Amino acid sequence: MELVDLSPLETWAALEDEIYERSGVNPAVFDVAGVRINPRPRWPNRLCPEIKANPKGQSFICATAHMNMANQARQSGQPVIDECDAGMIKLVVPISVDGTFLGSAGGCGLLLEGNEIDTFLINKIVGLEEDRIEALSEGIPALSMQQAEELAAFIQGRIEQIVSDFKARR
């Protein structure tokens, strides 16, 4: 079973819209392999597109954070809130049906209150100059841990509704 068997792509895109409107994070629904099912990012800052455009940034910052956190969410069955190696929040909520992990939904790209961008690491991995990183990261909004937890609870509730609707149709 795949996510589009559970609900059409339009439903998942609507969830992404809701996540973005509630929080401003770059929303995403990922399949079990960690691939976005709706390749339409909404950048919450100017730094993320620069990181993601670089194959090393995509592989060693974005994909690594997602795969590690999605695996934690898969094993625990609970949302995971952490940060990527660049220093920005990453939120992953598992999507499962009858114990079968189908993927995850969440978002990334804002700061967790009190944290800062890791300019040194981004420079080493992506090759952007630190002053350019600082300029691109100016004004990145922050979420409190409470706001992140509330967002995770919202996403989890919406996923539960989607799964419930699917089970009712079976």
PDB file of N, CA and C in Angstrom, residues 73-164:
ATOM      1  N   ALA A  73      10.512   8.048  13.941  1.00  0.00           N
ATOM      2  CA  ALA A  73       9.050   8.144  13.968  1.00  0.00           C
ATOM      3  C   ALA A  73       8.423   6.792  13.635  1.00  0.00           C
ATOM      4  N   ARG A  74       9.009   6.110  12.688  1.00  0.00           N
ATOM      5  CA  ARG A  74       8.513   4.779  12.298  1.00  0.00           C
ATOM      6  C   ARG A  74       8.601   3.803  13.485  1.00  0.00           C
ATOM      7  N   GLN A  75       9.738   3.809  14.161  1.00  0.00           N
ATOM      8  CA  GLN A  75       9.947   2.886  15.283  1.00  0.00           C
ATOM      9  C   GLN A  75       9.080   3.218  16.485  1.00  0.00           C
ATOM     10  N   SER A  76       8.920   4.508  16.781  1.00  0.00           N
ATOM     11  CA  SER A  76       8.167   4.908  17.970  1.00  0.00           C
ATOM     12  C   SER A  76       6.675   5.049  17.703  1.00  0.00           C
ATOM     13  N   GLY A  77       6.321   5.300  16.436  1.00  0.00           N
ATOM     14  CA  GLY A  77       4.931   5.573  16.111  1.00  0.00           C
ATOM     15  C   GLY A  77       4.486   6.958  16.551  1.00  0.00           C
ATOM     16  N   GLN A  78       5.440   7.795  16.948  1.00  0.00           N
ATOM     17  CA  GLN A  78       5.143   9.129  17.466  1.00  0.00           C
ATOM     18  C   GLN A  78       5.873  10.203  16.658  1.00  0.00           C
ATOM     19  N   PRO A  79       5.375  11.442  16.705  1.00  0.00           N
ATOM     20  CA  PRO A  79       6.072  12.547  16.045  1.00  0.00           C
ATOM     21  C   PRO A  79       7.471  12.745  16.620  1.00  0.00           C
ATOM     22  N   VAL A  80       8.364  13.214  15.771  1.00  0.00           N
ATOM     23  CA  VAL A  80       9.733  13.523  16.182  1.00  0.00           C
ATOM     24  C   VAL A  80      10.001  14.982  15.809  1.00  0.00           C
ATOM     25  N   ILE A  81      10.491  15.737  16.772  1.00  0.00           N
ATOM     26  CA  ILE A  81      10.853  17.135  16.561  1.00  0.00           C
ATOM     27  C   ILE A  81      12.323  17.279  16.918  1.00  0.00           C
ATOM     28  N   ASP A  82      13.099  17.747  15.955  1.00  0.00           N
ATOM     29  CA  ASP A  82      14.532  17.908  16.179  1.00  0.00           C
ATOM     30  C   ASP A  82      15.007  18.996  15.229  1.00  0.00           C
ATOM     31  N   GLU A  83      16.289  19.009  14.936  1.00  0.00           N
ATOM     32  CA  GLU A  83      16.795  19.954  13.953  1.00  0.00           C
ATOM     33  C   GLU A  83      17.724  19.245  12.989  1.00  0.00           C
ATOM     34  N   CYS A  84      17.812  19.806  11.796  1.00  0.00           N
ATOM     35  CA  CYS A  84      18.757  19.276  10.810  1.00  0.00           C
ATOM     36  C   CYS A  84      20.152  19.771  11.187  1.00  0.00           C
ATOM     37  N   ASP A  85      21.157  19.286  10.496  1.00  0.00           N
ATOM     38  CA  ASP A  85      22.526  19.692  10.807  1.00  0.00           C
ATOM     39  C   ASP A  85      22.780  21.172  10.514  1.00  0.00           C
ATOM     40  N   ALA A  86      21.924  21.794   9.713  1.00  0.00           N
ATOM     41  CA  ALA A  86      22.072  23.226   9.440  1.00  0.00           C
ATOM     42  C   ALA A  86      21.562  24.063  10.611  1.00  0.00           C
ATOM     43  N   GLY A  87      20.824  23.423  11.535  1.00  0.00           N
ATOM     44  CA  GLY A  87      20.336  24.122  12.722  1.00  0.00           C
ATOM     45  C   GLY A  87      18.867  24.493  12.685  1.00  0.00           C
ATOM     46  N   MET A  88      18.140  24.047  11.659  1.00  0.00           N
ATOM     47  CA  MET A  88      16.721  24.390  11.547  1.00  0.00           C
ATOM     48  C   MET A  88      15.835  23.235  11.995  1.00  0.00           C
ATOM     49  N   ILE A  89      14.632  23.594  12.418  1.00  0.00           N
ATOM     50  CA  ILE A  89      13.688  22.602  12.909  1.00  0.00           C
ATOM     51  C   ILE A  89      13.284  21.635  11.804  1.00  0.00           C
ATOM     52  N   LYS A  90      13.091  20.400  12.190  1.00  0.00           N
ATOM     53  CA  LYS A  90      12.563  19.354  11.320  1.00  0.00           C
ATOM     54  C   LYS A  90      11.547  18.613  12.156  1.00  0.00           C
ATOM     55  N   LEU A  91      10.347  18.458  11.612  1.00  0.00           N
ATOM     56  CA  LEU A  91       9.257  17.810  12.319  1.00  0.00           C
ATOM     57  C   LEU A  91       8.737  16.686  11.436  1.00  0.00           C
ATOM     58  N   VAL A  92       8.669  15.477  11.988  1.00  0.00           N
ATOM     59  CA  VAL A  92       8.254  14.298  11.220  1.00  0.00           C
ATOM     60  C   VAL A  92       7.167  13.557  11.998  1.00  0.00           C
ATOM     61  N   VAL A  93       6.014  13.354  11.350  1.00  0.00           N
ATOM     62  CA  VAL A  93       4.907  12.619  11.949  1.00  0.00           C
ATOM     63  C   VAL A  93       4.679  11.366  11.099  1.00  0.00           C
ATOM     64  N   PRO A  94       4.714  10.184  11.726  1.00  0.00           N
ATOM     65  CA  PRO A  94       4.572   8.953  10.942  1.00  0.00           C
ATOM     66  C   PRO A  94       3.145   8.767  10.409  1.00  0.00           C
ATOM     67  N   ILE A  95       3.064   8.128   9.249  1.00  0.00           N
ATOM     68  CA  ILE A  95       1.776   7.744   8.658  1.00  0.00           C
ATOM     69  C   ILE A  95       1.785   6.225   8.564  1.00  0.00           C
ATOM     70  N   SER A  96       0.895   5.582   9.329  1.00  0.00           N
ATOM     71  CA  SER A  96       0.827   4.120   9.368  1.00  0.00           C
ATOM     72  C   SER A  96      -0.622   3.674   9.299  1.00  0.00           C
ATOM     73  N   VAL A  97      -0.824   2.501   8.717  1.00  0.00           N
ATOM     74  CA  VAL A  97      -2.143   1.876   8.692  1.00  0.00           C
ATOM     75  C   VAL A  97      -1.979   0.451   9.196  1.00  0.00           C
ATOM     76  N   ASP A  98      -2.690   0.129  10.257  1.00  0.00           N
ATOM     77  CA  ASP A  98      -2.642  -1.204  10.851  1.00  0.00           C
ATOM     78  C   ASP A  98      -1.210  -1.685  11.078  1.00  0.00           C
ATOM     79  N   GLY A  99      -0.369  -0.772  11.581  1.00  0.00           N
ATOM     80  CA  GLY A  99       1.010  -1.126  11.900  1.00  0.00           C
ATOM     81  C   GLY A  99       1.977  -1.086  10.732  1.00  0.00           C
ATOM     82  N   THR A 100       1.479  -0.775   9.533  1.00  0.00           N
ATOM     83  CA  THR A 100       2.353  -0.679   8.362  1.00  0.00           C
ATOM     84  C   THR A 100       2.714   0.782   8.115  1.00  0.00           C
ATOM     85  N   PHE A 101       4.008   1.088   8.180  1.00  0.00           N
ATOM     86  CA  PHE A 101       4.506   2.447   7.956  1.00  0.00           C
ATOM     87  C   PHE A 101       4.438   2.764   6.472  1.00  0.00           C
ATOM     88  N   LEU A 102       3.745   3.856   6.117  1.00  0.00           N
ATOM     89  CA  LEU A 102       3.595   4.247   4.708  1.00  0.00           C
ATOM     90  C   LEU A 102       4.371   5.503   4.353  1.00  0.00           C
ATOM     91  N   GLY A 103       4.821   6.225   5.351  1.00  0.00           N
ATOM     92  CA  GLY A 103       5.536   7.467   5.086  1.00  0.00           C
ATOM     93  C   GLY A 103       5.398   8.413   6.253  1.00  0.00           C
ATOM     94  N   SER A 104       5.546   9.706   5.969  1.00  0.00           N
ATOM     95  CA  SER A 104       5.472  10.692   7.040  1.00  0.00           C
ATOM     96  C   SER A 104       5.034  12.037   6.476  1.00  0.00           C
ATOM     97  N   ALA A 105       4.596  12.887   7.379  1.00  0.00           N
ATOM     98  CA  ALA A 105       4.239  14.262   7.022  1.00  0.00           C
ATOM     99  C   ALA A 105       4.884  15.176   8.046  1.00  0.00           C
ATOM    100  N   GLY A 106       5.192  16.385   7.628  1.00  0.00           N
ATOM    101  CA  GLY A 106       5.803  17.323   8.564  1.00  0.00           C
ATOM    102  C   GLY A 106       6.282  18.567   7.865  1.00  0.00           C
ATOM    103  N   GLY A 107       7.368  19.120   8.384  1.00  0.00           N
ATOM    104  CA  GLY A 107       7.895  20.339   7.793  1.00  0.00           C
ATOM    105  C   GLY A 107       9.246  20.685   8.377  1.00  0.00           C
ATOM    106  N   CYS A 108       9.858  21.700   7.783  1.00  0.00           N
ATOM    107  CA  CYS A 108      11.196  22.112   8.203  1.00  0.00           C
ATOM    108  C   CYS A 108      11.457  23.547   7.768  1.00  0.00           C
ATOM    109  N   GLY A 109      12.609  24.068   8.181  1.00  0.00           N
ATOM    110  CA  GLY A 109      13.095  25.327   7.642  1.00  0.00           C
ATOM    111  C   GLY A 109      12.960  26.556   8.509  1.00  0.00           C
ATOM    112  N   LEU A 110      12.408  26.423   9.717  1.00  0.00           N
ATOM    113  CA  LEU A 110      12.403  27.533  10.655  1.00  0.00           C
ATOM    114  C   LEU A 110      13.391  27.205  11.765  1.00  0.00           C
ATOM    115  N   LEU A 111      13.653  28.166  12.619  1.00  0.00           N
ATOM    116  CA  LEU A 111      14.515  27.912  13.769  1.00  0.00           C
ATOM    117  C   LEU A 111      13.664  27.477  14.951  1.00  0.00           C
ATOM    118  N   LEU A 112      14.216  26.649  15.778  1.00  0.00           N
ATOM    119  CA  LEU A 112      13.598  26.340  17.059  1.00  0.00           C
ATOM    120  C   LEU A 112      14.104  27.431  17.999  1.00  0.00           C
ATOM    121  N   GLU A 113      13.203  28.051  18.724  1.00  0.00           N
ATOM    122  CA  GLU A 113      13.557  29.154  19.609  1.00  0.00           C
ATOM    123  C   GLU A 113      14.828  28.865  20.384  1.00  0.00           C
ATOM    124  N   GLY A 114      15.756  29.816  20.353  1.00  0.00           N
ATOM    125  CA  GLY A 114      17.012  29.672  21.077  1.00  0.00           C
ATOM    126  C   GLY A 114      18.129  29.040  20.263  1.00  0.00           C
ATOM    127  N   ASN A 115      17.805  28.501  19.102  1.00  0.00           N
ATOM    128  CA  ASN A 115      18.830  27.868  18.251  1.00  0.00           C
ATOM    129  C   ASN A 115      19.284  28.839  17.176  1.00  0.00           C
ATOM    130  N   GLU A 116      20.379  28.488  16.529  1.00  0.00           N
ATOM    131  CA  GLU A 116      20.885  29.331  15.447  1.00  0.00           C
ATOM    132  C   GLU A 116      21.400  28.467  14.311  1.00  0.00           C
ATOM    133  N   ILE A 117      21.538  29.100  13.167  1.00  0.00           N
ATOM    134  CA  ILE A 117      22.036  28.427  11.975  1.00  0.00           C
ATOM    135  C   ILE A 117      23.491  28.031  12.204  1.00  0.00           C
ATOM    136  N   ASP A 118      23.846  26.833  11.759  1.00  0.00           N
ATOM    137  CA  ASP A 118      25.224  26.360  11.877  1.00  0.00           C
ATOM    138  C   ASP A 118      25.989  26.750  10.612  1.00  0.00           C
ATOM    139  N   THR A 119      26.471  27.987  10.591  1.00  0.00           N
ATOM    140  CA  THR A 119      27.151  28.498   9.399  1.00  0.00           C
ATOM    141  C   THR A 119      28.414  27.704   9.079  1.00  0.00           C
ATOM    142  N   PHE A 120      29.123  27.257  10.105  1.00  0.00           N
ATOM    143  CA  PHE A 120      30.355  26.507   9.887  1.00  0.00           C
ATOM    144  C   PHE A 120      30.071  25.205   9.134  1.00  0.00           C
ATOM    145  N   LEU A 121      29.099  24.439   9.621  1.00  0.00           N
ATOM    146  CA  LEU A 121      28.788  23.159   8.982  1.00  0.00           C
ATOM    147  C   LEU A 121      28.275  23.353   7.547  1.00  0.00           C
ATOM    148  N   ILE A 122      27.396  24.330   7.357  1.00  0.00           N
ATOM    149  CA  ILE A 122      26.871  24.594   6.006  1.00  0.00           C
ATOM    150  C   ILE A 122      28.010  24.962   5.066  1.00  0.00           C
ATOM    151  N   ASN A 123      28.926  25.790   5.549  1.00  0.00           N
ATOM    152  CA  ASN A 123      30.083  26.167   4.747  1.00  0.00           C
ATOM    153  C   ASN A 123      30.896  24.943   4.350  1.00  0.00           C
ATOM    154  N   LYS A 124      31.151  24.041   5.300  1.00  0.00           N
ATOM    155  CA  LYS A 124      31.967  22.854   5.021  1.00  0.00           C
ATOM    156  C   LYS A 124      31.278  21.885   4.065  1.00  0.00           C
ATOM    157  N   ILE A 125      29.972  21.717   4.206  1.00  0.00           N
ATOM    158  CA  ILE A 125      29.259  20.748   3.357  1.00  0.00           C
ATOM    159  C   ILE A 125      28.904  21.333   1.997  1.00  0.00           C
ATOM    160  N   VAL A 126      28.343  22.536   1.994  1.00  0.00           N
ATOM    161  CA  VAL A 126      27.795  23.113   0.764  1.00  0.00           C
ATOM    162  C   VAL A 126      28.794  24.015   0.052  1.00  0.00           C
ATOM    163  N   GLY A 127      29.718  24.615   0.824  1.00  0.00           N
ATOM    164  CA  GLY A 127      30.708  25.489   0.213  1.00  0.00           C
ATOM    165  C   GLY A 127      30.289  26.946   0.137  1.00  0.00           C
ATOM    166  N   LEU A 128      29.130  27.293   0.697  1.00  0.00           N
ATOM    167  CA  LEU A 128      28.734  28.701   0.730  1.00  0.00           C
ATOM    168  C   LEU A 128      29.614  29.443   1.729  1.00  0.00           C
ATOM    169  N   GLU A 129      29.967  30.662   1.407  1.00  0.00           N
ATOM    170  CA  GLU A 129      30.760  31.469   2.327  1.00  0.00           C
ATOM    171  C   GLU A 129      29.909  31.836   3.546  1.00  0.00           C
ATOM    172  N   GLU A 130      30.545  31.915   4.711  1.00  0.00           N
ATOM    173  CA  GLU A 130      29.795  32.153   5.942  1.00  0.00           C
ATOM    174  C   GLU A 130      29.032  33.473   5.923  1.00  0.00           C
ATOM    175  N   ASP A 131      29.607  34.520   5.312  1.00  0.00           N
ATOM    176  CA  ASP A 131      28.870  35.791   5.259  1.00  0.00           C
ATOM    177  C   ASP A 131      27.635  35.681   4.366  1.00  0.00           C
ATOM    178  N   ARG A 132      27.703  34.885   3.318  1.00  0.00           N
ATOM    179  CA  ARG A 132      26.540  34.636   2.451  1.00  0.00           C
ATOM    180  C   ARG A 132      25.473  33.847   3.210  1.00  0.00           C
ATOM    181  N   ILE A 133      25.902  32.846   3.981  1.00  0.00           N
ATOM    182  CA  ILE A 133      24.970  32.055   4.794  1.00  0.00           C
ATOM    183  C   ILE A 133      24.259  32.967   5.783  1.00  0.00           C
ATOM    184  N   GLU A 134      25.020  33.839   6.447  1.00  0.00           N
ATOM    185  CA  GLU A 134      24.422  34.765   7.412  1.00  0.00           C
ATOM    186  C   GLU A 134      23.418  35.687   6.741  1.00  0.00           C
ATOM    187  N   ALA A 135      23.733  36.173   5.549  1.00  0.00           N
ATOM    188  CA  ALA A 135      22.808  37.058   4.827  1.00  0.00           C
ATOM    189  C   ALA A 135      21.536  36.303   4.440  1.00  0.00           C
ATOM    190  N   LEU A 136      21.686  35.058   3.955  1.00  0.00           N
ATOM    191  CA  LEU A 136      20.525  34.256   3.545  1.00  0.00           C
ATOM    192  C   LEU A 136      19.661  33.828   4.734  1.00  0.00           C
ATOM    193  N   SER A 137      20.265  33.742   5.908  1.00  0.00           N
ATOM    194  CA  SER A 137      19.512  33.270   7.069  1.00  0.00           C
ATOM    195  C   SER A 137      18.917  34.412   7.892  1.00  0.00           C
ATOM    196  N   GLU A 138      19.165  35.633   7.472  1.00  0.00           N
ATOM    197  CA  GLU A 138      18.602  36.783   8.178  1.00  0.00           C
ATOM    198  C   GLU A 138      17.082  36.713   8.189  1.00  0.00           C
ATOM    199  N   GLY A 139      16.513  36.895   9.367  1.00  0.00           N
ATOM    200  CA  GLY A 139      15.057  36.966   9.470  1.00  0.00           C
ATOM    201  C   GLY A 139      14.318  35.638   9.464  1.00  0.00           C
ATOM    202  N   ILE A 140      15.039  34.512   9.596  1.00  0.00           N
ATOM    203  CA  ILE A 140      14.339  33.219   9.654  1.00  0.00           C
ATOM    204  C   ILE A 140      13.513  33.197  10.931  1.00  0.00           C
ATOM    205  N   PRO A 141      12.200  33.002  10.801  1.00  0.00           N
ATOM    206  CA  PRO A 141      11.350  32.971  11.997  1.00  0.00           C
ATOM    207  C   PRO A 141      11.671  31.770  12.885  1.00  0.00           C
ATOM    208  N   ALA A 142      11.280  31.903  14.151  1.00  0.00           N
ATOM    209  CA  ALA A 142      11.492  30.824  15.124  1.00  0.00           C
ATOM    210  C   ALA A 142      10.155  30.333  15.666  1.00  0.00           C
ATOM    211  N   LEU A 143      10.126  29.054  15.993  1.00  0.00           N
ATOM    212  CA  LEU A 143       8.991  28.440  16.673  1.00  0.00           C
ATOM    213  C   LEU A 143       9.441  28.040  18.070  1.00  0.00           C
ATOM    214  N   SER A 144       8.551  28.161  19.036  1.00  0.00           N
ATOM    215  CA  SER A 144       8.847  27.628  20.356  1.00  0.00           C
ATOM    216  C   SER A 144       8.630  26.117  20.298  1.00  0.00           C
ATOM    217  N   MET A 145       9.167  25.404  21.271  1.00  0.00           N
ATOM    218  CA  MET A 145       8.936  23.961  21.320  1.00  0.00           C
ATOM    219  C   MET A 145       7.448  23.691  21.475  1.00  0.00           C
ATOM    220  N   GLN A 146       6.749  24.512  22.229  1.00  0.00           N
ATOM    221  CA  GLN A 146       5.305  24.329  22.397  1.00  0.00           C
ATOM    222  C   GLN A 146       4.585  24.474  21.054  1.00  0.00           C
ATOM    223  N   GLN A 147       4.954  25.476  20.264  1.00  0.00           N
ATOM    224  CA  GLN A 147       4.336  25.653  18.940  1.00  0.00           C
ATOM    225  C   GLN A 147       4.637  24.453  18.043  1.00  0.00           C
ATOM    226  N   ALA A 148       5.867  23.950  18.110  1.00  0.00           N
ATOM    227  CA  ALA A 148       6.235  22.783  17.302  1.00  0.00           C
ATOM    228  C   ALA A 148       5.431  21.561  17.735  1.00  0.00           C
ATOM    229  N   GLU A 149       5.266  21.379  19.038  1.00  0.00           N
ATOM    230  CA  GLU A 149       4.478  20.248  19.539  1.00  0.00           C
ATOM    231  C   GLU A 149       3.007  20.374  19.141  1.00  0.00           C
ATOM    232  N   GLU A 150       2.477  21.589  19.175  1.00  0.00           N
ATOM    233  CA  GLU A 150       1.092  21.820  18.752  1.00  0.00           C
ATOM    234  C   GLU A 150       0.929  21.527  17.264  1.00  0.00           C
ATOM    235  N   LEU A 151       1.919  21.911  16.468  1.00  0.00           N
ATOM    236  CA  LEU A 151       1.878  21.621  15.039  1.00  0.00           C
ATOM    237  C   LEU A 151       1.925  20.108  14.808  1.00  0.00           C
ATOM    238  N   ALA A 152       2.789  19.426  15.520  1.00  0.00           N
ATOM    239  CA  ALA A 152       2.886  17.961  15.399  1.00  0.00           C
ATOM    240  C   ALA A 152       1.560  17.311  15.775  1.00  0.00           C
ATOM    241  N   ALA A 153       0.920  17.792  16.839  1.00  0.00           N
ATOM    242  CA  ALA A 153      -0.372  17.244  17.263  1.00  0.00           C
ATOM    243  C   ALA A 153      -1.439  17.491  16.197  1.00  0.00           C
ATOM    244  N   PHE A 154      -1.418  18.670  15.588  1.00  0.00           N
ATOM    245  CA  PHE A 154      -2.359  18.972  14.512  1.00  0.00           C
ATOM    246  C   PHE A 154      -2.166  18.004  13.339  1.00  0.00           C
ATOM    247  N   ILE A 155      -0.910  17.830  12.910  1.00  0.00           N
ATOM    248  CA  ILE A 155      -0.611  16.938  11.785  1.00  0.00           C
ATOM    249  C   ILE A 155      -1.032  15.512  12.128  1.00  0.00           C
ATOM    250  N   GLN A 156      -0.715  15.087  13.334  1.00  0.00           N
ATOM    251  CA  GLN A 156      -1.075  13.739  13.762  1.00  0.00           C
ATOM    252  C   GLN A 156      -2.594  13.555  13.732  1.00  0.00           C
ATOM    253  N   GLY A 157      -3.331  14.550  14.173  1.00  0.00           N
ATOM    254  CA  GLY A 157      -4.786  14.483  14.138  1.00  0.00           C
ATOM    255  C   GLY A 157      -5.342  14.392  12.727  1.00  0.00           C
ATOM    256  N   ARG A 158      -4.764  15.161  11.826  1.00  0.00           N
ATOM    257  CA  ARG A 158      -5.205  15.124  10.417  1.00  0.00           C
ATOM    258  C   ARG A 158      -4.886  13.771   9.789  1.00  0.00           C
ATOM    259  N   ILE A 159      -3.721  13.212  10.108  1.00  0.00           N
ATOM    260  CA  ILE A 159      -3.354  11.889   9.586  1.00  0.00           C
ATOM    261  C   ILE A 159      -4.323  10.835  10.130  1.00  0.00           C
ATOM    262  N   GLU A 160      -4.632  10.917  11.410  1.00  0.00           N
ATOM    263  CA  GLU A 160      -5.588   9.960  12.000  1.00  0.00           C
ATOM    264  C   GLU A 160      -6.936  10.031  11.288  1.00  0.00           C
ATOM    265  N   GLN A 161      -7.361  11.247  10.917  1.00  0.00           N
ATOM    266  CA  GLN A 161      -8.630  11.402  10.197  1.00  0.00           C
ATOM    267  C   GLN A 161      -8.544  10.785   8.798  1.00  0.00           C
ATOM    268  N   ILE A 162      -7.442  10.999   8.114  1.00  0.00           N
ATOM    269  CA  ILE A 162      -7.254  10.430   6.773  1.00  0.00           C
ATOM    270  C   ILE A 162      -7.267   8.906   6.846  1.00  0.00           C
ATOM    271  N   VAL A 163      -6.587   8.338   7.841  1.00  0.00           N
ATOM    272  CA  VAL A 163      -6.552   6.882   8.015  1.00  0.00           C
ATOM    273  C   VAL A 163      -7.947   6.365   8.364  1.00  0.00           C
ATOM    274  N   SER A 164      -8.643   7.084   9.224  1.00  0.00           N
ATOM    275  CA  SER A 164     -10.002   6.687   9.610  1.00  0.00           C
ATOM    276  C   SER A 164     -10.944   6.701   8.403  1.00  0.00           C
TER     277      SER A 164
END
